[in-house]
Tab-separated table of C-alpha atoms and ligand atoms in Angstrom:
chain	number	residue	atom	x	y	z
A	230	MET	CA	9.646	3.388	-24.096
A	231	SER	CA	6.612	4.467	-22.149
A	232	THR	CA	6.485	7.179	-19.511
A	233	HIS	CA	7.426	4.887	-16.601
A	234	ILE	CA	8.847	1.777	-18.318
A	235	GLY	CA	12.132	2.120	-20.171
A	236	ALA	CA	11.681	-0.915	-22.447
A	237	GLN	CA	12.055	-0.949	-26.213
A	238	SER	CA	9.022	-2.090	-28.139
A	239	GLY	CA	8.986	-5.901	-28.323
A	240	ALA	CA	11.151	-6.246	-25.196
A	241	ILE	CA	8.261	-7.299	-22.938
A	242	ALA	CA	6.623	-10.725	-23.281
A	243	PRO	CA	2.840	-11.130	-23.707
A	244	VAL	CA	2.710	-12.783	-20.257
A	245	VAL	CA	3.891	-10.726	-17.266
A	246	LEU	CA	4.229	-11.691	-13.607
A	247	MET	CA	3.852	-8.647	-11.373
A	248	PRO	CA	5.186	-8.593	-7.800
A	249	GLY	CA	4.870	-5.375	-5.824
A	250	ASP	CA	8.538	-5.345	-4.813
A	251	PRO	CA	10.984	-4.720	-7.675
A	252	LEU	CA	13.638	-6.748	-5.830
A	253	ARG	CA	11.199	-9.661	-5.867
A	254	ALA	CA	10.974	-9.160	-9.633
A	255	ARG	CA	14.753	-9.563	-9.814
A	256	TRP	CA	14.621	-12.625	-7.518
A	257	ILE	CA	11.947	-14.262	-9.712
A	258	ALA	CA	13.951	-13.542	-12.867
A	259	GLU	CA	17.176	-14.913	-11.365
A	260	THR	CA	15.532	-17.940	-9.742
A	261	PHE	CA	13.007	-19.068	-12.340
A	262	LEU	CA	13.878	-17.650	-15.758
A	263	ASP	CA	16.557	-18.561	-18.283
A	264	ASP	CA	18.471	-15.815	-20.101
A	265	ALA	CA	16.713	-13.051	-18.120
A	266	ARG	CA	17.553	-9.508	-19.189
A	267	CYS	CA	16.572	-6.330	-17.374
A	268	TYR	CA	14.526	-4.086	-19.714
A	269	THR	CA	13.815	-1.181	-17.343
A	270	GLU	CA	15.360	0.433	-14.292
A	271	VAL	CA	13.248	3.589	-14.335
A	272	ARG	CA	12.621	4.668	-10.701
A	273	GLY	CA	14.178	1.360	-9.593
A	274	MET	CA	10.979	-0.430	-10.687
A	275	TYR	CA	12.821	-3.259	-12.420
A	276	GLY	CA	11.421	-5.375	-15.232
A	277	PHE	CA	12.981	-8.485	-16.774
A	278	THR	CA	12.265	-10.731	-19.738
A	279	GLY	CA	13.511	-14.307	-19.984
A	280	THR	CA	12.132	-17.732	-20.762
A	281	TRP	CA	10.456	-20.348	-18.620
A	282	ARG	CA	10.412	-23.875	-20.080
A	283	GLY	CA	11.441	-22.317	-23.366
A	284	ARG	CA	8.695	-19.700	-23.545
A	285	PRO	CA	9.078	-15.948	-23.125
A	286	VAL	CA	7.804	-14.364	-19.929
A	287	SER	CA	8.409	-11.028	-18.216
A	288	VAL	CA	8.440	-9.939	-14.588
A	289	GLN	CA	7.585	-6.329	-13.759
A	290	GLY	CA	7.512	-4.667	-10.322
A	291	SER	CA	4.368	-2.647	-9.597
A	292	GLY	CA	5.166	-0.814	-6.388
A	293	MET	CA	2.698	-0.712	-3.504
A	294	GLY	CA	-0.924	0.381	-3.797
A	295	GLN	CA	-3.398	0.808	-6.606
A	296	PRO	CA	-2.182	4.138	-8.035
A	297	SER	CA	1.315	2.715	-8.501
A	298	LEU	CA	0.174	-0.615	-9.936
A	299	ALA	CA	-2.257	1.217	-12.222
A	300	ILE	CA	0.591	3.112	-13.896
A	301	TYR	CA	2.530	-0.049	-14.762
A	302	ALA	CA	-0.522	-2.129	-15.739
A	303	HIS	CA	-1.857	0.651	-17.963
A	304	GLU	CA	1.462	1.083	-19.784
A	305	LEU	CA	2.004	-2.679	-20.196
A	306	PHE	CA	-1.401	-3.005	-21.862
A	307	SER	CA	-1.426	0.252	-23.836
A	308	GLU	CA	2.218	0.486	-24.992
A	309	TYR	CA	3.571	-3.081	-25.004
A	310	ASP	CA	0.610	-5.212	-26.084
A	311	VAL	CA	0.801	-7.370	-22.970
A	312	GLN	CA	-2.034	-9.915	-22.925
A	313	ARG	CA	-1.846	-11.373	-19.423
A	314	VAL	CA	-0.741	-9.986	-16.073
A	315	ILE	CA	-0.566	-12.170	-12.988
A	316	ARG	CA	0.113	-10.339	-9.759
A	317	VAL	CA	2.128	-12.409	-7.275
A	318	GLY	CA	1.927	-10.727	-3.907
A	319	SER	CA	1.412	-11.067	-0.213
A	320	CYS	CA	-1.761	-10.494	1.765
A	321	GLY	CA	-2.996	-10.373	5.333
A	322	ALA	CA	-5.540	-13.002	6.427
A	323	MET	CA	-8.743	-11.397	7.734
A	324	THR	CA	-10.451	-14.576	8.967
A	325	GLU	CA	-9.431	-17.710	10.845
A	326	ARG	CA	-10.603	-19.704	7.817
A	327	VAL	CA	-7.253	-18.684	6.292
A	328	ALA	CA	-3.820	-19.384	7.854
A	329	VAL	CA	-0.416	-17.797	7.358
A	330	ARG	CA	1.499	-19.411	4.457
A	331	ASP	CA	-1.782	-20.330	2.691
A	332	ILE	CA	-2.311	-19.271	-0.902
A	333	VAL	CA	-5.274	-17.081	-1.837
A	334	ILE	CA	-6.391	-16.838	-5.464
A	335	ALA	CA	-8.575	-13.744	-5.798
A	336	SER	CA	-11.793	-14.433	-7.695
A	337	GLY	CA	-12.763	-10.796	-7.135
A	338	ALA	CA	-11.651	-7.703	-5.258
A	339	CYS	CA	-13.563	-5.274	-3.032
A	340	THR	CA	-11.961	-1.900	-2.425
A	341	ASP	CA	-12.131	1.344	-0.475
A	342	SER	CA	-10.318	3.115	-3.304
A	343	SER	CA	-11.937	6.024	-5.104
A	344	MET	CA	-10.369	5.017	-8.432
A	345	ASN	CA	-13.364	3.026	-9.655
A	346	ARG	CA	-15.881	5.436	-8.164
A	347	ILE	CA	-14.352	8.083	-10.392
A	348	ARG	CA	-14.036	5.788	-13.414
A	349	PHE	CA	-17.676	4.626	-13.184
A	350	GLU	CA	-19.142	7.851	-11.797
A	351	GLY	CA	-20.684	6.243	-8.708
A	352	LEU	CA	-21.678	2.876	-10.221
A	353	ASP	CA	-20.270	-0.064	-8.250
A	354	TYR	CA	-18.185	-2.068	-10.730
A	355	ALA	CA	-17.242	-5.620	-9.644
A	356	PRO	CA	-13.569	-6.296	-10.514
A	357	VAL	CA	-13.083	-10.024	-11.146
A	358	ALA	CA	-10.329	-12.407	-12.225
A	359	ASP	CA	-10.072	-13.896	-15.697
A	360	PHE	CA	-11.771	-17.273	-15.325
A	361	GLY	CA	-9.376	-19.196	-17.591
A	362	LEU	CA	-6.350	-17.973	-15.626
A	363	LEU	CA	-8.099	-18.605	-12.326
A	364	ARG	CA	-8.986	-22.171	-13.280
A	365	ALA	CA	-5.445	-22.841	-14.531
A	366	ALA	CA	-3.936	-21.424	-11.329
A	367	TYR	CA	-6.245	-23.479	-9.152
A	368	ASP	CA	-5.317	-26.647	-11.074
A	369	ALA	CA	-1.597	-25.814	-10.900
A	370	ALA	CA	-1.854	-25.141	-7.163
A	371	GLN	CA	-3.014	-28.713	-6.503
A	372	GLY	CA	0.497	-29.943	-7.347
A	373	ALA	CA	2.636	-26.965	-6.398
A	374	ALA	CA	1.244	-25.636	-3.131
A	375	GLY	CA	2.796	-28.345	-0.930
A	376	ASP	CA	1.321	-28.216	2.589
A	377	ALA	CA	-0.254	-24.784	2.048
A	378	ALA	CA	-4.051	-24.651	1.707
A	379	VAL	CA	-5.333	-22.974	-1.452
A	380	HIS	CA	-8.338	-20.656	-1.177
A	381	VAL	CA	-10.329	-19.097	-4.003
A	382	GLY	CA	-12.471	-16.130	-3.010
A	383	LEU	CA	-12.858	-12.427	-2.458
A	384	ILE	CA	-10.061	-10.199	-1.272
A	385	TYR	CA	-10.038	-6.583	-0.159
A	386	SER	CA	-7.783	-4.093	-1.944
A	387	SER	CA	-7.298	-1.381	0.648
A	388	ASP	CA	-5.700	1.993	0.047
A	389	SER	CA	-4.422	1.980	3.637
A	390	PHE	CA	-1.943	-0.486	5.123
A	391	TYR	CA	-2.680	1.221	8.465
A	392	PRO	CA	-6.473	1.583	8.312
A	393	ALA	CA	-8.217	4.377	10.213
A	394	ARG	CA	-11.249	2.149	10.894
A	395	PRO	CA	-10.041	-1.471	11.188
A	396	GLU	CA	-13.390	-2.489	12.736
A	397	LEU	CA	-14.991	-2.178	9.284
A	398	SER	CA	-13.076	-5.210	8.043
A	399	ALA	CA	-15.320	-7.482	10.167
A	400	ARG	CA	-18.229	-6.526	7.936
A	401	LEU	CA	-16.298	-7.546	4.860
A	402	VAL	CA	-15.413	-10.871	6.490
A	403	ASP	CA	-19.123	-11.414	7.210
A	404	HIS	CA	-19.640	-11.085	3.455
A	405	GLY	CA	-17.032	-13.648	2.490
A	406	VAL	CA	-13.840	-11.605	2.159
A	407	LEU	CA	-10.746	-13.655	3.016
A	408	ALA	CA	-7.719	-11.388	2.956
A	409	VAL	CA	-6.434	-7.862	2.454
A	410	GLU	CA	-3.815	-6.523	0.056
A	411	MET	CA	-3.493	-3.247	-1.834
A	412	GLU	CA	-3.553	-3.788	-5.624
A	413	ALA	CA	-5.973	-6.379	-7.066
A	414	SER	CA	-9.012	-4.199	-7.677
A	415	ALA	CA	-7.088	-1.808	-9.928
A	416	LEU	CA	-5.425	-4.629	-11.856
A	417	TYR	CA	-8.716	-6.421	-12.562
A	418	THR	CA	-10.414	-3.191	-13.616
A	419	ILE	CA	-7.621	-1.990	-15.905
A	420	ALA	CA	-7.181	-5.396	-17.554
A	421	ALA	CA	-10.919	-5.575	-18.224
A	422	GLY	CA	-10.880	-2.080	-19.713
A	423	PHE	CA	-8.202	-3.160	-22.194
A	424	GLY	CA	-9.911	-6.527	-22.871
A	425	ARG	CA	-6.918	-8.391	-21.395
A	426	GLN	CA	-6.564	-11.116	-18.795
A	427	ALA	CA	-5.496	-10.695	-15.176
A	428	LEU	CA	-5.190	-12.777	-12.036
A	429	VAL	CA	-4.011	-12.120	-8.490
A	430	VAL	CA	-2.371	-14.880	-6.469
A	431	CYS	CA	-1.205	-14.065	-2.938
A	432	THR	CA	0.557	-15.842	-0.134
A	433	VAL	CA	-0.585	-14.996	3.371
A	434	SER	CA	2.304	-13.190	5.070
A	435	ASP	CA	0.497	-12.080	8.237
A	436	HIS	CA	-2.724	-12.697	10.132
A	437	LEU	CA	-4.898	-9.785	11.178
A	438	VAL	CA	-6.864	-11.901	13.720
A	439	THR	CA	-4.119	-13.919	15.401
A	440	GLY	CA	-1.237	-11.505	14.853
A	441	GLU	CA	0.935	-14.326	13.496
A	442	GLN	CA	3.594	-13.425	10.923
A	443	THR	CA	5.787	-15.504	8.637
A	444	SER	CA	9.570	-15.489	8.804
A	445	ALA	CA	11.637	-14.189	5.899
A	446	LEU	CA	12.618	-17.773	4.964
A	447	GLU	CA	8.996	-18.954	5.012
A	448	ARG	CA	7.987	-16.002	2.875
A	449	GLU	CA	10.612	-16.926	0.308
A	450	GLN	CA	9.536	-20.589	0.220
A	451	THR	CA	5.810	-19.903	-0.092
A	452	PHE	CA	6.535	-17.113	-2.560
A	453	GLY	CA	8.436	-19.616	-4.719
A	454	ALA	CA	5.491	-22.043	-4.781
A	455	MET	CA	3.213	-19.195	-5.794
A	456	VAL	CA	5.535	-18.159	-8.640
A	457	GLU	CA	5.440	-21.730	-10.005
A	458	ILE	CA	1.644	-21.607	-9.905
A	459	ALA	CA	1.559	-18.229	-11.641
A	460	LEU	CA	4.035	-19.270	-14.356
A	461	THR	CA	2.091	-22.465	-15.040
A	462	ALA	CA	-1.223	-20.605	-15.231
A	463	GLY	CA	0.175	-17.741	-17.294
A	464	LEU	CA	1.831	-19.945	-19.899
A	465	ASP	CA	-0.425	-23.006	-19.954
A	466	GLY	CA	-3.794	-21.540	-18.903
B	1	HPA	N1	-2.679	-5.054	4.748
B	1	HPA	C1	-2.559	-4.645	3.497
B	1	HPA	N2	-1.774	-5.259	2.627
B	1	HPA	C2	-1.078	-6.332	3.034
B	1	HPA	C3	-1.169	-6.783	4.333
B	1	HPA	C4	-2.007	-6.121	5.224
B	1	HPA	O1	-2.136	-6.481	6.407
B	1	HPA	N3	-0.330	-7.863	4.436
B	1	HPA	C5	0.246	-8.037	3.234
B	1	HPA	N4	-0.215	-7.115	2.373
């Protein structure tokens, strides 16, 4: 058991998929895994271990935002010897180069969070994906993404879903940023600090430029394609 994860030692697989929503974790376990068992219910942040194509894999909810994800990522790496974490989440498109339902694989993550400023005492650390996982996910996406376009590039991990200065995002877009979510920067930094591998794959649930949003059914379908990509990359990459 760790402070926030009620699992026995050995109950979590070396490869973990990490959605923000714990009910998505349950949906992934029920939909994709064989023999899935819930290993933690602490704070309702469910985690499950099962097998996919005969190999063990876990799914752990992270909650929303970097402080919440950081708790679960830290404990998975420090207490359970997890080797790989792949976040499967949603993001908002910041540019018309990206459409709703597309898949964005985050090569790196910018952030407005103070977490890394504190960790690196003012140095600007560049949180990036594990290249092996990224390459495997990109390859897997060629077969699994269906009609959705697959983008590889920078995302923006914001601490605010409702930003006080939304006009600043245009400057990020001018420097190549594709989409906004709230967790990747912390995951990449923490994994690197433990010498482990991490990747963030997101489906675009809403568009900050056009205002378009996906329906609940579309979100489930594109989410499913993304889970296939993440499982393939996590276990074969
Ligand atoms: N902002 C932040 N996180 C998100 C968004 C957004 O617009 N959409 C999905 N995750």
